[in-house]
mmCIF file of C-alpha atoms in Angstrom:
data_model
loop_
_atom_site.group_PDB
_atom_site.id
_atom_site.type_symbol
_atom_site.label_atom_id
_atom_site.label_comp_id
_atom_site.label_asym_id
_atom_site.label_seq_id
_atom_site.Cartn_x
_atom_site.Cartn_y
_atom_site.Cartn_z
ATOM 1 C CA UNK P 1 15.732 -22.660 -9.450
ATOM 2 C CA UNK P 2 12.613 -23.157 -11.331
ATOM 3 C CA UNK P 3 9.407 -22.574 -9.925
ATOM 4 C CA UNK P 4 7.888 -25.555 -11.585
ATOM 5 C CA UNK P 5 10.299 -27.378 -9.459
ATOM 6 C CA UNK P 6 8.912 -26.032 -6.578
ATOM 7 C CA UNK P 7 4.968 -26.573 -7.445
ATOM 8 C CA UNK P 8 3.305 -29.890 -6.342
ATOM 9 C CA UNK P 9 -0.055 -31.212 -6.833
ATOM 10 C CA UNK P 10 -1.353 -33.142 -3.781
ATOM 11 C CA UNK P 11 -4.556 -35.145 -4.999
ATOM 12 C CA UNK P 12 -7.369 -36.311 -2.959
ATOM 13 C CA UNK P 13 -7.929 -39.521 -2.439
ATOM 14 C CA UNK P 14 -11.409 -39.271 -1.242
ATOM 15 C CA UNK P 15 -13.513 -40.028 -4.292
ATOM 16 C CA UNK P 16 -12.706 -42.151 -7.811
ATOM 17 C CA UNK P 17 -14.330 -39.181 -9.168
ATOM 18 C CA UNK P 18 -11.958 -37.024 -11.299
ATOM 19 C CA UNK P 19 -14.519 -34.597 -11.253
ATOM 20 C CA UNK P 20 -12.677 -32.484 -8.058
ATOM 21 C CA UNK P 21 -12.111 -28.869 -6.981
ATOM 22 C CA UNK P 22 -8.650 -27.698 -7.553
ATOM 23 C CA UNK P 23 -7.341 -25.340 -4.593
ATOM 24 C CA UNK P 24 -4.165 -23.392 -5.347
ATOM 25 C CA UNK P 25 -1.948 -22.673 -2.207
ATOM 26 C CA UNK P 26 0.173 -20.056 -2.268
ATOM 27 C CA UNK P 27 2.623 -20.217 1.147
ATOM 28 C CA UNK P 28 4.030 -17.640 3.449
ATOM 29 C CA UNK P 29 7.487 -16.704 2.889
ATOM 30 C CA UNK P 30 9.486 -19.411 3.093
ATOM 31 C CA UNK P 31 7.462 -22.122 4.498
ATOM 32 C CA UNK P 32 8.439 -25.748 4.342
ATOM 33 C CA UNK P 33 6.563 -28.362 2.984
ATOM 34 C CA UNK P 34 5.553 -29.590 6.806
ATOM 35 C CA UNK P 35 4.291 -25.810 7.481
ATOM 36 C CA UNK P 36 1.501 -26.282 5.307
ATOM 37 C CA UNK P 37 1.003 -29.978 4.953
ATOM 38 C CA UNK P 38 -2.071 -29.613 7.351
ATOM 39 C CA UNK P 39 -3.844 -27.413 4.781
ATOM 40 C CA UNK P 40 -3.406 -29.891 2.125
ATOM 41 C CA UNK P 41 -4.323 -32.713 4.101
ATOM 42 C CA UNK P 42 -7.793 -30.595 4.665
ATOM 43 C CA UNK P 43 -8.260 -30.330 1.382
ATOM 44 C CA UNK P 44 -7.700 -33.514 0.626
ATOM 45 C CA UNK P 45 -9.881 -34.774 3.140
ATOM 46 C CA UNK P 46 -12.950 -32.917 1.485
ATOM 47 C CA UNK P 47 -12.146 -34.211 -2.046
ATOM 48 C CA UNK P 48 -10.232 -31.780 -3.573
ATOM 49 C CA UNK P 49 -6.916 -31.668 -4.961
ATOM 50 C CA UNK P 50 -4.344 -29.451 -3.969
ATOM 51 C CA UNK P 51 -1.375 -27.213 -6.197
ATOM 52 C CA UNK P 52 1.043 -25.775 -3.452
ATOM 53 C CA UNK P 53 3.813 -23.116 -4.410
ATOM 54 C CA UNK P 54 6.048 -22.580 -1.243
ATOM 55 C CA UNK P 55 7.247 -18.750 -1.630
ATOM 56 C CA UNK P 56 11.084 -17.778 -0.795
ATOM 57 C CA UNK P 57 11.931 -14.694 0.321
ATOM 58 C CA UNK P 58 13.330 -13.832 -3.319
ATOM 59 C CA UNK P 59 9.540 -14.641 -4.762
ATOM 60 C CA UNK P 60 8.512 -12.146 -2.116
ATOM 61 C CA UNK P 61 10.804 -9.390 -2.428
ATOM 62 C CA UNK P 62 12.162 -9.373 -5.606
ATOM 63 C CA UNK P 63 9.656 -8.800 -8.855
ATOM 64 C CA UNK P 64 11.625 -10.255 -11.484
ATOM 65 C CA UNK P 65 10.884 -13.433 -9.755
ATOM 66 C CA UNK P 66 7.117 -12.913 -8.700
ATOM 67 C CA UNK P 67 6.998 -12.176 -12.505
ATOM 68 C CA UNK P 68 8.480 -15.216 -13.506
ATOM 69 C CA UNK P 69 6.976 -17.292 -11.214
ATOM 70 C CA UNK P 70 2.905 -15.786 -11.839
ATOM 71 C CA UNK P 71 3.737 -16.573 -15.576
ATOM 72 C CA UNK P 72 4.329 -20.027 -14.052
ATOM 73 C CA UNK P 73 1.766 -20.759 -12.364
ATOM 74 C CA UNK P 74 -0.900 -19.433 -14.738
ATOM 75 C CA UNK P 75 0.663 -21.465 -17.713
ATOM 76 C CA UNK P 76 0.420 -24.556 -15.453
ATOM 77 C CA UNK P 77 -2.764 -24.156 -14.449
ATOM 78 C CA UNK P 78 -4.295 -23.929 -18.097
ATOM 79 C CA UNK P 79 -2.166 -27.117 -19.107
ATOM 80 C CA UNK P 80 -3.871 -28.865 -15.807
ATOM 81 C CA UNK P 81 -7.482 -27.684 -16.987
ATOM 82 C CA UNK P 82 -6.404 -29.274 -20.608
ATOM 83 C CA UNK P 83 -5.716 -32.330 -19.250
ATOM 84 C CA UNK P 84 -8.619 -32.599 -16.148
ATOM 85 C CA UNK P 85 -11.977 -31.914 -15.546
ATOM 86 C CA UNK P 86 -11.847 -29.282 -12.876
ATOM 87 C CA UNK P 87 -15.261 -28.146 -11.878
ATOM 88 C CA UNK P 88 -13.932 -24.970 -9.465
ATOM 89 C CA UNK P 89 -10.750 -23.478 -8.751
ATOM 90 C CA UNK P 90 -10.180 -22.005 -5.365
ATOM 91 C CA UNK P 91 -7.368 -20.322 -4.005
ATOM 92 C CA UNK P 92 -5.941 -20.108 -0.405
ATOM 93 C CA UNK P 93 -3.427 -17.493 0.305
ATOM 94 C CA UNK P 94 -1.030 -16.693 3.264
ATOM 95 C CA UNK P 95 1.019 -13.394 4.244
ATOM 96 C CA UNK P 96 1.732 -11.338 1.786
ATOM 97 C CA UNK P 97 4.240 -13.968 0.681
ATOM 98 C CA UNK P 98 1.107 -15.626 -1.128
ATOM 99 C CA UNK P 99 -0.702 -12.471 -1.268
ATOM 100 C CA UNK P 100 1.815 -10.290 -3.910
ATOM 101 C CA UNK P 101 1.932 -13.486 -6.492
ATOM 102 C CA UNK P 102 -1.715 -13.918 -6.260
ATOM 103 C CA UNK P 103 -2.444 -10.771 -6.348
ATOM 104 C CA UNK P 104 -0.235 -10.429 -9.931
ATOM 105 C CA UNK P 105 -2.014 -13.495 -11.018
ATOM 106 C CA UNK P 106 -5.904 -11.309 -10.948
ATOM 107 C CA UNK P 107 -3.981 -8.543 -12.955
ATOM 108 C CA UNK P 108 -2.895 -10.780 -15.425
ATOM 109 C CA UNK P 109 -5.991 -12.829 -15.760
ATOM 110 C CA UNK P 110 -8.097 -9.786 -15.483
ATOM 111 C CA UNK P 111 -5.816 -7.522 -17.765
ATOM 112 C CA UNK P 112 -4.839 -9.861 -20.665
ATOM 113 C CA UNK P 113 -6.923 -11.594 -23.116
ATOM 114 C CA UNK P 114 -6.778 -15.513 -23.661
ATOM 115 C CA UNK P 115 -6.962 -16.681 -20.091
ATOM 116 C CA UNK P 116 -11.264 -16.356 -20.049
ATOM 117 C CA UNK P 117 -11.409 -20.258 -19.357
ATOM 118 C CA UNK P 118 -9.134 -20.008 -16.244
ATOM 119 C CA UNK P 119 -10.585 -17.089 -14.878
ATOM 120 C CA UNK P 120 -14.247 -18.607 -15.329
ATOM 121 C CA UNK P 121 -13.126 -21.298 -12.698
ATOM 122 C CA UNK P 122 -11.787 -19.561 -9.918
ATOM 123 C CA UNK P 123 -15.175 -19.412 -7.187
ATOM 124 C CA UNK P 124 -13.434 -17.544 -4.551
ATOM 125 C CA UNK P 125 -10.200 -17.132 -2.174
ATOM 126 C CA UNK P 126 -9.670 -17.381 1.223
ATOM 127 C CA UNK P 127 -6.823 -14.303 2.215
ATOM 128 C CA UNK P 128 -5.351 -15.469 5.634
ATOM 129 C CA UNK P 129 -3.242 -13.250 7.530
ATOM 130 C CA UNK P 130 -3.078 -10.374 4.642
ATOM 131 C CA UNK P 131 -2.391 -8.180 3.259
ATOM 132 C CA UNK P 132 0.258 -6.052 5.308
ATOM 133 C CA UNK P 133 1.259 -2.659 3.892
ATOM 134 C CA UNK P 134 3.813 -0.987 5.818
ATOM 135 C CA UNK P 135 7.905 -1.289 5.263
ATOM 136 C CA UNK P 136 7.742 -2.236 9.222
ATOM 137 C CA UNK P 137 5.356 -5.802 8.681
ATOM 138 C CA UNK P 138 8.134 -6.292 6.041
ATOM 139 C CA UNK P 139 10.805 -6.191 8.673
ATOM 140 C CA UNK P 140 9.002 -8.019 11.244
ATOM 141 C CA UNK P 141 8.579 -10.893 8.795
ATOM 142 C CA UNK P 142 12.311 -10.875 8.234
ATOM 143 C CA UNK P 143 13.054 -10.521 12.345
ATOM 144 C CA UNK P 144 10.294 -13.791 12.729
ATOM 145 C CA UNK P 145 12.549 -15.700 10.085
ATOM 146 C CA UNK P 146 15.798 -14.483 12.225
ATOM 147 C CA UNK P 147 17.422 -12.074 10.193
ATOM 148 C CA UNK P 148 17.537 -9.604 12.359
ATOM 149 C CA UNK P 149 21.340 -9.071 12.604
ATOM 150 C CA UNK P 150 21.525 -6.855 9.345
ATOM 151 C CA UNK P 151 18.122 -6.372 9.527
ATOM 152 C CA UNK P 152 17.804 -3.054 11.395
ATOM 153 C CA UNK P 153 20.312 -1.478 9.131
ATOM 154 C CA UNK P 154 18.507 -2.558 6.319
ATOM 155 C CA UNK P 155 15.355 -1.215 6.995
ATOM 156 C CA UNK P 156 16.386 1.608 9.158
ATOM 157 C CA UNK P 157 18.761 3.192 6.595
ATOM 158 C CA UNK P 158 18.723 1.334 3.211
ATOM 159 C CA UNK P 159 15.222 0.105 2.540
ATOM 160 C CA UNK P 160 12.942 3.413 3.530
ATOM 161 C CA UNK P 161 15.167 5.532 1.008
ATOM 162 C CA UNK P 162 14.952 2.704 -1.314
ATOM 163 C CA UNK P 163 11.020 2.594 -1.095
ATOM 164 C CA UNK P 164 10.976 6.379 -1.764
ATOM 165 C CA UNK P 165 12.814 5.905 -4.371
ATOM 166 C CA UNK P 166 10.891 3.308 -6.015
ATOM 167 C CA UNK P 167 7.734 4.849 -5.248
ATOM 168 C CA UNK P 168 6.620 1.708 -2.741
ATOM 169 C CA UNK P 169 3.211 3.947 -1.466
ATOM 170 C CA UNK P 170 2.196 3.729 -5.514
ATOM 171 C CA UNK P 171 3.246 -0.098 -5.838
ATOM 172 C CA UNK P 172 1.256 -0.986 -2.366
ATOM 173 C CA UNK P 173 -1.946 0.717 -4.032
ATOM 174 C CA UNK P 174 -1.195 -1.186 -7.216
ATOM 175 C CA UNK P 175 -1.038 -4.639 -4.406
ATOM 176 C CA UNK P 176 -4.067 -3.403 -2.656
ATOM 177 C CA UNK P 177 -6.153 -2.923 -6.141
ATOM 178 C CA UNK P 178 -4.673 -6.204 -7.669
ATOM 179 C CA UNK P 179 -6.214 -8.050 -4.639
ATOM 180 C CA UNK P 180 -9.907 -6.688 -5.313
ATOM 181 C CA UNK P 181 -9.660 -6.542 -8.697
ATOM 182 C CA UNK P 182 -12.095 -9.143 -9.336
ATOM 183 C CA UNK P 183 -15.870 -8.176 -8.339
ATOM 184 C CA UNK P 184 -16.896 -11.969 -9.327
ATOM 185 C CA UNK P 185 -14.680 -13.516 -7.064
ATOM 186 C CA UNK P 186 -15.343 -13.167 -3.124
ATOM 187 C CA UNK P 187 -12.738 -12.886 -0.511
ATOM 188 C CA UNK P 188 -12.765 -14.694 2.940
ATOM 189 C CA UNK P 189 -11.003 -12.390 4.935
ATOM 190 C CA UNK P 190 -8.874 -14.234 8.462
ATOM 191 C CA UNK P 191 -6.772 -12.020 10.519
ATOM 192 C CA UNK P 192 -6.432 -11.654 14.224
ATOM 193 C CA UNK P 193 -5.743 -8.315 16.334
ATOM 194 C CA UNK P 194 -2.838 -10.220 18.219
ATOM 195 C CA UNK P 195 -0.855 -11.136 14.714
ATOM 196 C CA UNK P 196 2.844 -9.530 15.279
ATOM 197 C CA UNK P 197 4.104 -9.388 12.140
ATOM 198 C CA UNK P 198 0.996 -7.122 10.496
ATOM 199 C CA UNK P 199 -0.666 -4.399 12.407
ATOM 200 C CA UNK P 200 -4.934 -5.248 12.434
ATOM 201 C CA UNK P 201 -5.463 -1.911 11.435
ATOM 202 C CA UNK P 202 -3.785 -2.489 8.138
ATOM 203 C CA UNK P 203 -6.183 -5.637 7.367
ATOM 204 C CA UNK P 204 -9.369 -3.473 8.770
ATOM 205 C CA UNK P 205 -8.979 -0.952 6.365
ATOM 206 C CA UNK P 206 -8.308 -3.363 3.565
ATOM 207 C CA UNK P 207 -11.544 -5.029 4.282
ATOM 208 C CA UNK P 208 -13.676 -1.706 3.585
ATOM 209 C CA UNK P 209 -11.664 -1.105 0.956
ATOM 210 C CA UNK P 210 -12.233 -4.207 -0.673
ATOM 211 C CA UNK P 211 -16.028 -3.847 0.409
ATOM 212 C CA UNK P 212 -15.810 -0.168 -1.311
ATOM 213 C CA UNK P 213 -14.779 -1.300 -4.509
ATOM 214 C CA UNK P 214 -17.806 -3.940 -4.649
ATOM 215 C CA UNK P 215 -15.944 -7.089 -3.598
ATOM 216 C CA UNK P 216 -18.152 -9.433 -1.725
ATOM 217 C CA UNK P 217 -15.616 -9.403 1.308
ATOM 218 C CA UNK P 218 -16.449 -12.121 4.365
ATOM 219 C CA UNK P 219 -14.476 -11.124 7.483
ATOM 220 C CA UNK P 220 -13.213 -13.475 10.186
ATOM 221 C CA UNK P 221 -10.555 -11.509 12.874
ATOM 222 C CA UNK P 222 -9.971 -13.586 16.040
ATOM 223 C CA UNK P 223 -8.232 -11.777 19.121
ATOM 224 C CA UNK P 224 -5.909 -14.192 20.037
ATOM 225 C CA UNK P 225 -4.029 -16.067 17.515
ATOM 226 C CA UNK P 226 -0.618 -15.358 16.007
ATOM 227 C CA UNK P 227 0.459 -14.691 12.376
ATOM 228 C CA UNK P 228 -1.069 -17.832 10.190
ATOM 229 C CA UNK P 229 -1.766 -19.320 13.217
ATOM 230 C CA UNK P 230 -5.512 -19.235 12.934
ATOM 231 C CA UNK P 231 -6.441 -23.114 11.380
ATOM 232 C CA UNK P 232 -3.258 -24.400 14.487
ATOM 233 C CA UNK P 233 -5.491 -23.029 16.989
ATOM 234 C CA UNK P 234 -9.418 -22.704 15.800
ATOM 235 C CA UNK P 235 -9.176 -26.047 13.800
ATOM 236 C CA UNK P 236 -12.861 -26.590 14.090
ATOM 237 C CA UNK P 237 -13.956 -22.563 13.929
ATOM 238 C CA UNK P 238 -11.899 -22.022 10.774
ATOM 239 C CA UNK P 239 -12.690 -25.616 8.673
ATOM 240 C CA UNK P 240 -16.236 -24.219 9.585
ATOM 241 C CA UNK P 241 -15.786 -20.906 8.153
ATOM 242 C CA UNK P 242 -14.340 -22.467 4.761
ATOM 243 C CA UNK P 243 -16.489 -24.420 4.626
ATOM 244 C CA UNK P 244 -19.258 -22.495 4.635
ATOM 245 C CA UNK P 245 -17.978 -19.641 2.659
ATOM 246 C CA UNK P 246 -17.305 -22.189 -0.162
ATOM 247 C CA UNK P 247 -20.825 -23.653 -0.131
ATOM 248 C CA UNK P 248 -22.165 -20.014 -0.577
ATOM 249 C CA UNK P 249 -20.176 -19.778 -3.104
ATOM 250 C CA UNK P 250 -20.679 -22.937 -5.446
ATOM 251 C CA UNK P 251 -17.804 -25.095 -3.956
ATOM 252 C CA UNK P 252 -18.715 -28.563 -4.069
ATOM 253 C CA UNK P 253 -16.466 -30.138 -1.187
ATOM 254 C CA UNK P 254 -17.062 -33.947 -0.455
ATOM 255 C CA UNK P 255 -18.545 -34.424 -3.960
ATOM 256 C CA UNK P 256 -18.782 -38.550 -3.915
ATOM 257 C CA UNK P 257 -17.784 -40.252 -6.620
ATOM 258 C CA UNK P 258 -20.040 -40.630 -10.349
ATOM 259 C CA UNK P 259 -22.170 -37.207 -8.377
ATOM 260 C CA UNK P 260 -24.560 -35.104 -10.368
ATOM 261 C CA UNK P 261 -23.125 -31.511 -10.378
#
């Protein structure tokens, strides 16, 4: 099925202004519509519009398809800033279902020439419950979707002699250095030490690495909230957080209508 078919813009209806932010939400594997339809309305509410991309678990696993669809989305987006005035782009990224196309989409755009107007829009990205690195995350994420029949075969047997194989401890550095590839464009960091599908450590030592490499990296790890669970139970705490990690950053939310930039 084509990704297009699966990417929806969700505008705000706050201000007559077309003059608003343009977040790009990039799902956990295989999220519904309703899983993430309180994000978008929180966008919405602070006047910006909102592109969603729900990932299946082929996006996720399979590269031909996180290919195809990053080629997608980056096409789409330069067609949108054609047709709209978009003052900032911001993106908002879940699991490592969001976090492996997103972080493909800051190779490309930092990699290949012609994409210099996109990549002057994007402010920042908020990183929640990412990234995971270990083949064992990857098969709790399939056990949490209910798999988990074939799935201890799988990755007992099959998938760590496939990962050898395919060299997965290169491709995870190549995920870890896609995601703070760009020193211009700050991350807001929100994991929690009681997440069961990725180990804390795994996030902690992402975080110095991103600060390492010269990433402005802002860090929010809660102790008692579950995988992408964060906003459901801090609603207040994290719109806070966003919020103020966006201002710092030149993200005009609430911008009323005819507004000065």
């Amino acid at each position: 099925s084509s990704h297009a078919a699966r990417m929806k813009i969700f505008k705000s209806s706050l201000t007559e202004s077309k003059d608003r932010p343009l977040v790009v939400l990039f799902s956990w594997m295989a999220a519904q519509q309703r899983h993430v339809s309180k994000y978008i309305d929180w966008w919405n509410e602070k006047g910006c519009d909102v592109l969603v991309h729900l990932a299946t678990v082929q996006d996720t696993f399979l590269s031909s398809r996180t290919n195809q669809l990053v080629r997608e989305v980056i096409s789409f987006l330069e067609v949108y800033l054609q047709d709209h005035h978009v003052p900032e782009i911001v993106f908002h990224v879940f699991s490592n279902g969001g976090g492996f196309t997103y972080a493909r989409i800051m190779n490309i755009l930092d990699t290949e020439k012609g994409h210099e107007r996109l990549r002057a829009k994007i402010k920042c990205s908020v990183l929640d419950s990412l990234p995971s690195t270990s083949i064992d995350s990857a098969k709790r994420a399939f056990n949490a979707l209910g798999f988990n029949i074939i799935i201890n075969f799988l990755f007992g047997i099959i998938f760590p002699i496939l990962a050898y194989l395919s060299g997965m401890s290169r491709n995870i550095q190549i995920y870890l250095d896609n995601l703070t590839r760009m020193k211009d464009i700050p991350l807001l960091v929100m994991y929690s030490a009681q997440d069961q599908i990725i180990h804390v450590e795994e996030v902690d030592g992402f975080c110095e690495y991103s600060k390492k490499r010269g990433v402005p990296t802002q860090i929010k790890r809660w102790t008692d909230t579950p995988h992408v669970g964060h906003f459901r139970m801090h609603p207040k705490e994290y719109s806070e957080i966003v919020e103020k990690f966006l201002e710092k950053h030149g993200v005009d939310l609430n911008r009323p209508a005819g507004a000065k930039r």
